[in-house]
CSV table of C-alpha atoms in Angstrom, one decimal:
chain,number,residue,atom,x,y,z
A,17,MET,CA,-64.4,-4.3,-47.8
A,18,LYS,CA,-60.9,-4.4,-49.1
A,19,ARG,CA,-59.5,-3.9,-45.6
A,20,SER,CA,-61.7,-6.7,-44.2
A,21,TYR,CA,-60.7,-9.0,-47.0
A,22,LEU,CA,-57.0,-8.2,-46.5
A,23,LEU,CA,-57.3,-8.7,-42.8
A,24,LEU,CA,-58.9,-12.1,-43.4
A,25,VAL,CA,-56.1,-13.2,-45.7
A,26,ILE,CA,-53.5,-12.2,-43.1
A,27,LEU,CA,-55.3,-14.1,-40.4
A,28,LEU,CA,-55.5,-17.2,-42.6
A,29,THR,CA,-51.8,-17.0,-43.4
A,30,LEU,CA,-50.8,-16.6,-39.8
A,31,SER,CA,-53.0,-19.6,-38.8
A,32,ALA,CA,-51.4,-21.8,-41.5
A,33,CYS,CA,-47.9,-20.8,-40.4
A,34,GLU,CA,-48.8,-21.6,-36.8
A,35,GLN,CA,-50.1,-25.0,-37.8
A,36,ALA,CA,-47.0,-25.8,-39.7
A,37,ASN,CA,-44.8,-24.8,-36.8
A,38,THR,CA,-46.9,-27.0,-34.5
A,39,SER,CA,-46.5,-29.9,-36.9
A,40,ASP,CA,-42.7,-29.5,-37.0
A,41,ASN,CA,-42.5,-29.3,-33.2
A,42,ASP,CA,-44.6,-32.5,-32.9
A,43,SER,CA,-42.3,-34.2,-35.3
A,44,ASN,CA,-39.3,-33.1,-33.4
A,45,ASP,CA,-40.8,-34.2,-30.1
A,46,THR,CA,-41.6,-37.6,-31.6
A,47,HIS,CA,-38.0,-37.9,-32.8
A,48,VAL,CA,-36.6,-37.1,-29.4
A,49,SER,CA,-39.0,-39.5,-27.7
A,50,ARG,CA,-38.0,-42.3,-30.0
A,51,GLY,CA,-34.3,-41.6,-29.3
A,52,ILE,CA,-34.9,-41.9,-25.5
A,53,ASN,CA,-36.8,-45.1,-25.9
A,54,VAL,CA,-34.0,-46.6,-28.0
A,55,LYS,CA,-31.4,-45.7,-25.4
A,56,ASN,CA,-33.6,-47.1,-22.6
A,57,ALA,CA,-34.1,-50.3,-24.5
A,58,LYS,CA,-30.3,-50.6,-25.0
A,59,ASP,CA,-29.7,-49.9,-21.3
A,60,ALA,CA,-32.2,-52.6,-20.4
A,61,GLU,CA,-30.3,-55.4,-22.2
A,62,ALA,CA,-29.9,-58.3,-19.8
A,63,SER,CA,-26.4,-59.4,-20.9
A,64,PRO,CA,-23.9,-59.2,-23.8
A,65,ASN,CA,-24.6,-61.3,-26.8
A,66,THR,CA,-22.7,-64.6,-26.3
A,67,LYS,CA,-24.0,-66.3,-29.4
A,68,GLY,CA,-22.7,-66.1,-33.0
A,69,ASN,CA,-22.4,-67.8,-36.3
A,70,SER,CA,-18.9,-69.2,-36.6
A,71,SER,CA,-19.6,-72.0,-39.0
A,72,ASN,CA,-16.7,-70.8,-41.2
A,73,ASP,CA,-13.6,-72.8,-40.4
A,74,SER,CA,-11.5,-69.6,-40.8
A,75,SER,CA,-13.0,-68.3,-37.6
A,76,HIS,CA,-11.9,-71.3,-35.6
A,77,PHE,CA,-8.5,-72.3,-34.3
A,78,LEU,CA,-7.4,-75.3,-36.4
A,79,ALA,CA,-5.0,-78.0,-35.1
A,80,GLU,CA,-2.0,-79.0,-37.2
A,81,ASP,CA,-3.2,-82.6,-37.2
A,82,GLU,CA,-6.8,-83.8,-36.9
A,83,SER,CA,-5.8,-86.9,-34.9
A,84,GLY,CA,-4.4,-85.1,-31.8
A,85,LEU,CA,-2.3,-82.4,-30.3
A,86,SER,CA,1.3,-81.6,-31.0
A,87,ALA,CA,3.8,-79.0,-29.9
A,88,LEU,CA,3.0,-77.1,-33.0
A,89,ASP,CA,-0.5,-76.4,-31.6
A,90,THR,CA,0.8,-74.7,-28.4
A,91,ASP,CA,1.0,-71.2,-29.8
A,92,THR,CA,-2.5,-71.4,-31.5
A,93,ALA,CA,-4.1,-72.8,-28.3
A,94,TYR,CA,-2.4,-70.1,-26.2
A,95,LYS,CA,-3.7,-67.4,-28.6
A,96,MET,CA,-7.2,-68.9,-28.5
A,97,CYS,CA,-7.3,-68.7,-24.7
A,98,THR,CA,-5.9,-65.2,-24.5
A,99,GLU,CA,-8.5,-64.0,-27.0
A,100,ALA,CA,-11.3,-65.7,-25.2
A,101,LEU,CA,-10.2,-64.3,-21.9
A,102,THR,CA,-9.8,-60.8,-23.3
A,103,GLU,CA,-13.3,-60.9,-24.9
A,104,TYR,CA,-14.7,-62.3,-21.6
A,105,TYR,CA,-13.5,-59.3,-19.5
A,106,LYS,CA,-14.8,-56.8,-22.1
A,107,ALA,CA,-18.2,-58.7,-22.1
A,108,ILE,CA,-18.7,-58.6,-18.4
A,109,TRP,CA,-17.5,-55.0,-17.9
A,110,ASN,CA,-18.3,-53.2,-21.2
A,111,GLY,CA,-21.2,-55.3,-22.4
A,112,SER,CA,-19.3,-56.3,-25.5
A,113,ASP,CA,-20.4,-59.3,-27.5
A,114,ILE,CA,-18.4,-62.5,-27.3
A,115,GLU,CA,-18.7,-65.4,-29.8
A,116,LEU,CA,-18.3,-68.4,-27.6
A,117,ASP,CA,-18.8,-70.8,-30.6
A,118,ARG,CA,-15.2,-69.9,-31.6
A,119,TYR,CA,-13.8,-71.2,-28.4
A,120,ILE,CA,-16.1,-73.8,-26.9
A,121,ASP,CA,-17.6,-76.9,-28.4
A,122,ASN,CA,-19.2,-78.6,-25.4
A,123,GLU,CA,-22.8,-77.3,-25.0
A,124,ASN,CA,-22.7,-77.7,-21.2
A,125,LEU,CA,-19.6,-75.6,-20.8
A,126,LYS,CA,-21.0,-73.1,-23.3
A,127,GLN,CA,-24.2,-72.7,-21.4
A,128,TYR,CA,-22.4,-72.3,-18.1
A,129,THR,CA,-20.2,-69.6,-19.6
A,130,GLN,CA,-23.2,-67.8,-20.9
A,131,LYS,CA,-24.7,-67.8,-17.5
A,132,LYS,CA,-21.4,-66.6,-15.9
A,133,ILE,CA,-21.1,-63.7,-18.3
A,134,ALA,CA,-24.7,-62.6,-17.9
A,135,SER,CA,-24.5,-62.9,-14.1
A,136,GLN,CA,-21.3,-60.9,-13.9
A,137,PHE,CA,-22.5,-58.2,-16.2
A,138,ASN,CA,-25.8,-57.8,-14.4
A,139,LEU,CA,-24.0,-57.7,-11.0
A,140,PHE,CA,-21.6,-55.0,-12.1
A,141,ARG,CA,-24.3,-53.1,-13.8
A,142,LYS,CA,-26.6,-53.3,-10.7
A,143,ASN,CA,-23.8,-51.8,-8.6
A,144,LYS,CA,-23.1,-49.1,-11.2
A,145,LEU,CA,-19.6,-50.3,-12.0
A,146,THR,CA,-20.0,-50.8,-15.8
A,147,HIS,CA,-19.2,-47.1,-16.5
A,148,ASN,CA,-15.6,-47.9,-15.5
A,149,ARG,CA,-14.8,-49.7,-18.7
A,150,VAL,CA,-12.0,-52.2,-19.6
A,151,THR,CA,-9.5,-50.5,-21.8
A,152,GLY,CA,-7.1,-53.4,-22.2
A,153,VAL,CA,-6.1,-56.8,-21.0
A,154,ASP,CA,-2.4,-57.9,-20.7
A,155,ILE,CA,-2.0,-61.7,-20.4
A,156,SER,CA,1.0,-63.8,-19.6
A,157,ALA,CA,1.5,-67.5,-19.2
A,158,GLY,CA,2.0,-68.7,-15.6
A,159,LYS,CA,2.1,-72.3,-16.7
A,160,VAL,CA,1.9,-74.3,-19.9
A,161,GLU,CA,1.8,-78.0,-20.0
A,162,HIS,CA,1.0,-80.7,-22.6
A,163,VAL,CA,-0.6,-83.7,-20.7
A,164,ARG,CA,-0.4,-86.9,-22.7
A,165,GLU,CA,-1.2,-89.5,-20.0
A,166,GLY,CA,-4.7,-90.8,-20.4
A,167,GLU,CA,-6.4,-87.8,-22.0
A,168,ASP,CA,-4.5,-85.6,-24.5
A,169,PHE,CA,-4.8,-81.9,-23.6
A,170,PHE,CA,-3.1,-78.6,-23.0
A,171,TYR,CA,-3.1,-77.0,-19.6
A,172,PHE,CA,-2.7,-73.2,-19.4
A,173,LYS,CA,-2.6,-71.1,-16.3
A,174,LEU,CA,-2.9,-67.5,-17.5
A,175,GLU,CA,-2.3,-64.3,-15.5
A,176,ALA,CA,-4.5,-61.6,-16.7
A,177,HIS,CA,-3.9,-57.9,-15.8
A,178,ILE,CA,-7.1,-56.0,-16.6
A,179,LYS,CA,-6.7,-52.3,-17.2
A,180,LYS,CA,-9.7,-50.0,-16.8
A,181,ASP,CA,-10.6,-46.3,-17.2
A,182,VAL,CA,-9.7,-45.9,-13.6
A,183,GLY,CA,-7.5,-48.5,-11.9
A,184,SER,CA,-6.7,-52.1,-12.7
A,185,PHE,CA,-6.8,-55.6,-11.2
A,186,ALA,CA,-5.2,-59.1,-11.9
A,187,GLU,CA,-6.7,-62.6,-11.9
A,188,PRO,CA,-5.4,-66.1,-12.7
A,189,THR,CA,-7.5,-68.3,-14.9
A,190,GLU,CA,-6.9,-72.0,-15.9
A,191,PHE,CA,-7.8,-73.5,-19.2
A,192,LEU,CA,-7.9,-77.0,-20.6
A,193,VAL,CA,-7.7,-77.3,-24.4
A,194,GLN,CA,-8.2,-80.3,-26.7
A,195,ASN,CA,-8.4,-81.2,-30.4
A,196,VAL,CA,-12.0,-81.9,-31.4
A,197,ASN,CA,-12.4,-83.0,-35.0
A,198,GLY,CA,-9.4,-80.9,-36.0
A,199,LYS,CA,-10.3,-77.8,-34.1
A,200,LEU,CA,-8.7,-76.6,-30.9
A,201,VAL,CA,-11.4,-75.9,-28.3
A,202,ILE,CA,-11.6,-75.0,-24.6
A,203,VAL,CA,-12.9,-77.9,-22.6
A,204,ASP,CA,-12.7,-76.3,-19.2
A,205,TRP,CA,-12.2,-72.7,-17.9
A,206,TYR,CA,-11.9,-71.8,-14.2
A,207,THR,CA,-11.0,-68.5,-12.5
A,208,ASN,CA,-9.7,-69.2,-9.0
A,209,THR,CA,-10.1,-66.0,-7.0
A,210,LYS,CA,-12.1,-65.3,-3.8
A,211,ASP,CA,-15.7,-64.6,-4.6
A,212,SER,CA,-15.3,-65.2,-8.3
A,213,TYR,CA,-18.3,-66.8,-10.1
A,214,ASP,CA,-16.4,-70.1,-10.6
A,215,SER,CA,-15.3,-70.2,-6.9
A,216,VAL,CA,-18.8,-69.6,-5.7
A,217,VAL,CA,-20.6,-72.0,-8.0
A,218,ARG,CA,-18.0,-74.7,-8.5
A,219,GLY,CA,-16.1,-74.4,-5.3
A,220,GLU,CA,-12.8,-72.8,-4.3
A,221,ASN,CA,-9.4,-74.2,-5.2
A,222,GLN,CA,-10.6,-76.7,-7.7
A,223,THR,CA,-8.0,-78.9,-9.4
A,224,ILE,CA,-8.4,-78.3,-13.1
A,225,ASP,CA,-7.2,-81.5,-14.8
A,226,ASN,CA,-10.2,-83.3,-16.2
A,227,PRO,CA,-11.1,-82.4,-19.8
A,228,ASP,CA,-14.2,-84.6,-19.6
A,229,ILE,CA,-15.7,-82.8,-16.6
A,230,TRP,CA,-18.4,-81.0,-18.5
A,231,ASN,CA,-19.6,-84.3,-19.9
A,232,GLY,CA,-20.5,-85.5,-16.5
A,233,SER,CA,-24.1,-85.4,-15.1
A,234,GLU,CA,-22.9,-83.8,-11.8
A,235,TRP,CA,-22.4,-80.5,-13.6
A,236,ALA,CA,-26.0,-80.3,-14.8
A,237,ASN,CA,-26.9,-78.7,-11.4
A,238,TYR,CA,-25.0,-75.5,-12.5
A,239,LEU,CA,-27.0,-75.1,-15.7
A,240,ASP,CA,-30.5,-74.7,-14.1
C-alpha cells in the first residue's frame, strides 16, 4: 500500500509539472505570435504620418513683421524649406513622419503633398527599395529671390543631395514662400526631374511663379 501510494504521489507531481510547462510554452507561443502580428501591422502601414498638431506658434516659422516679407525673413524661410525637404525625403524612403502643418497652410497643397508622400513611399516599398534608407540630406541654394511685383513672395531653387545607405542622388526642388498672418509658409513646392511625381501629375518643366496657384479650381483634379 505504501508503495502504491508513493507511486500515485509521484505520478500526480509529474503530471502537475508537465501541465505547468505546457502552460508556460503556450504563454511564450502567444507572446511570439503577438510580436509577429505587431511587426506585420507595422509593415502594412500605407504611408508615413503626415499630420500633426502644431498649434503652438513656437513650432512655426514666424515672420519678422506680420504685414509682409522682408530681407530679415530670408534665412528663416530658407531654413523652413530645407527642413521640409529633408523630412520629405526621409518620409518617402524611410517611412518617417512629417508634420506638414509646420510648413503648409493651404489645404489643397497640403492634401496634394500628403498624396505625393504616400504615393512615393508605397512605390518604393512595392519595389523593395525602402531598405536602402536615407542617412542624410545636404541642401544648397541654387537661386534665392524676393519677388515684390504683384504678389510678395520668396522664390527658392534648392539643390538636394540625398545620401543613402548605399549610393546617393541629387534633385532640384523649387519653393514659393509667403507671409500668412505672421507665419512663413510654403505656398508651392515642385520637384522638376524626369518621372518625378510632380512632373507626372502637374507636367514637366512648369514655371513656378504663382503663389496663388493652389487656390485655383484647376488644381482640384489632382486631389481626387
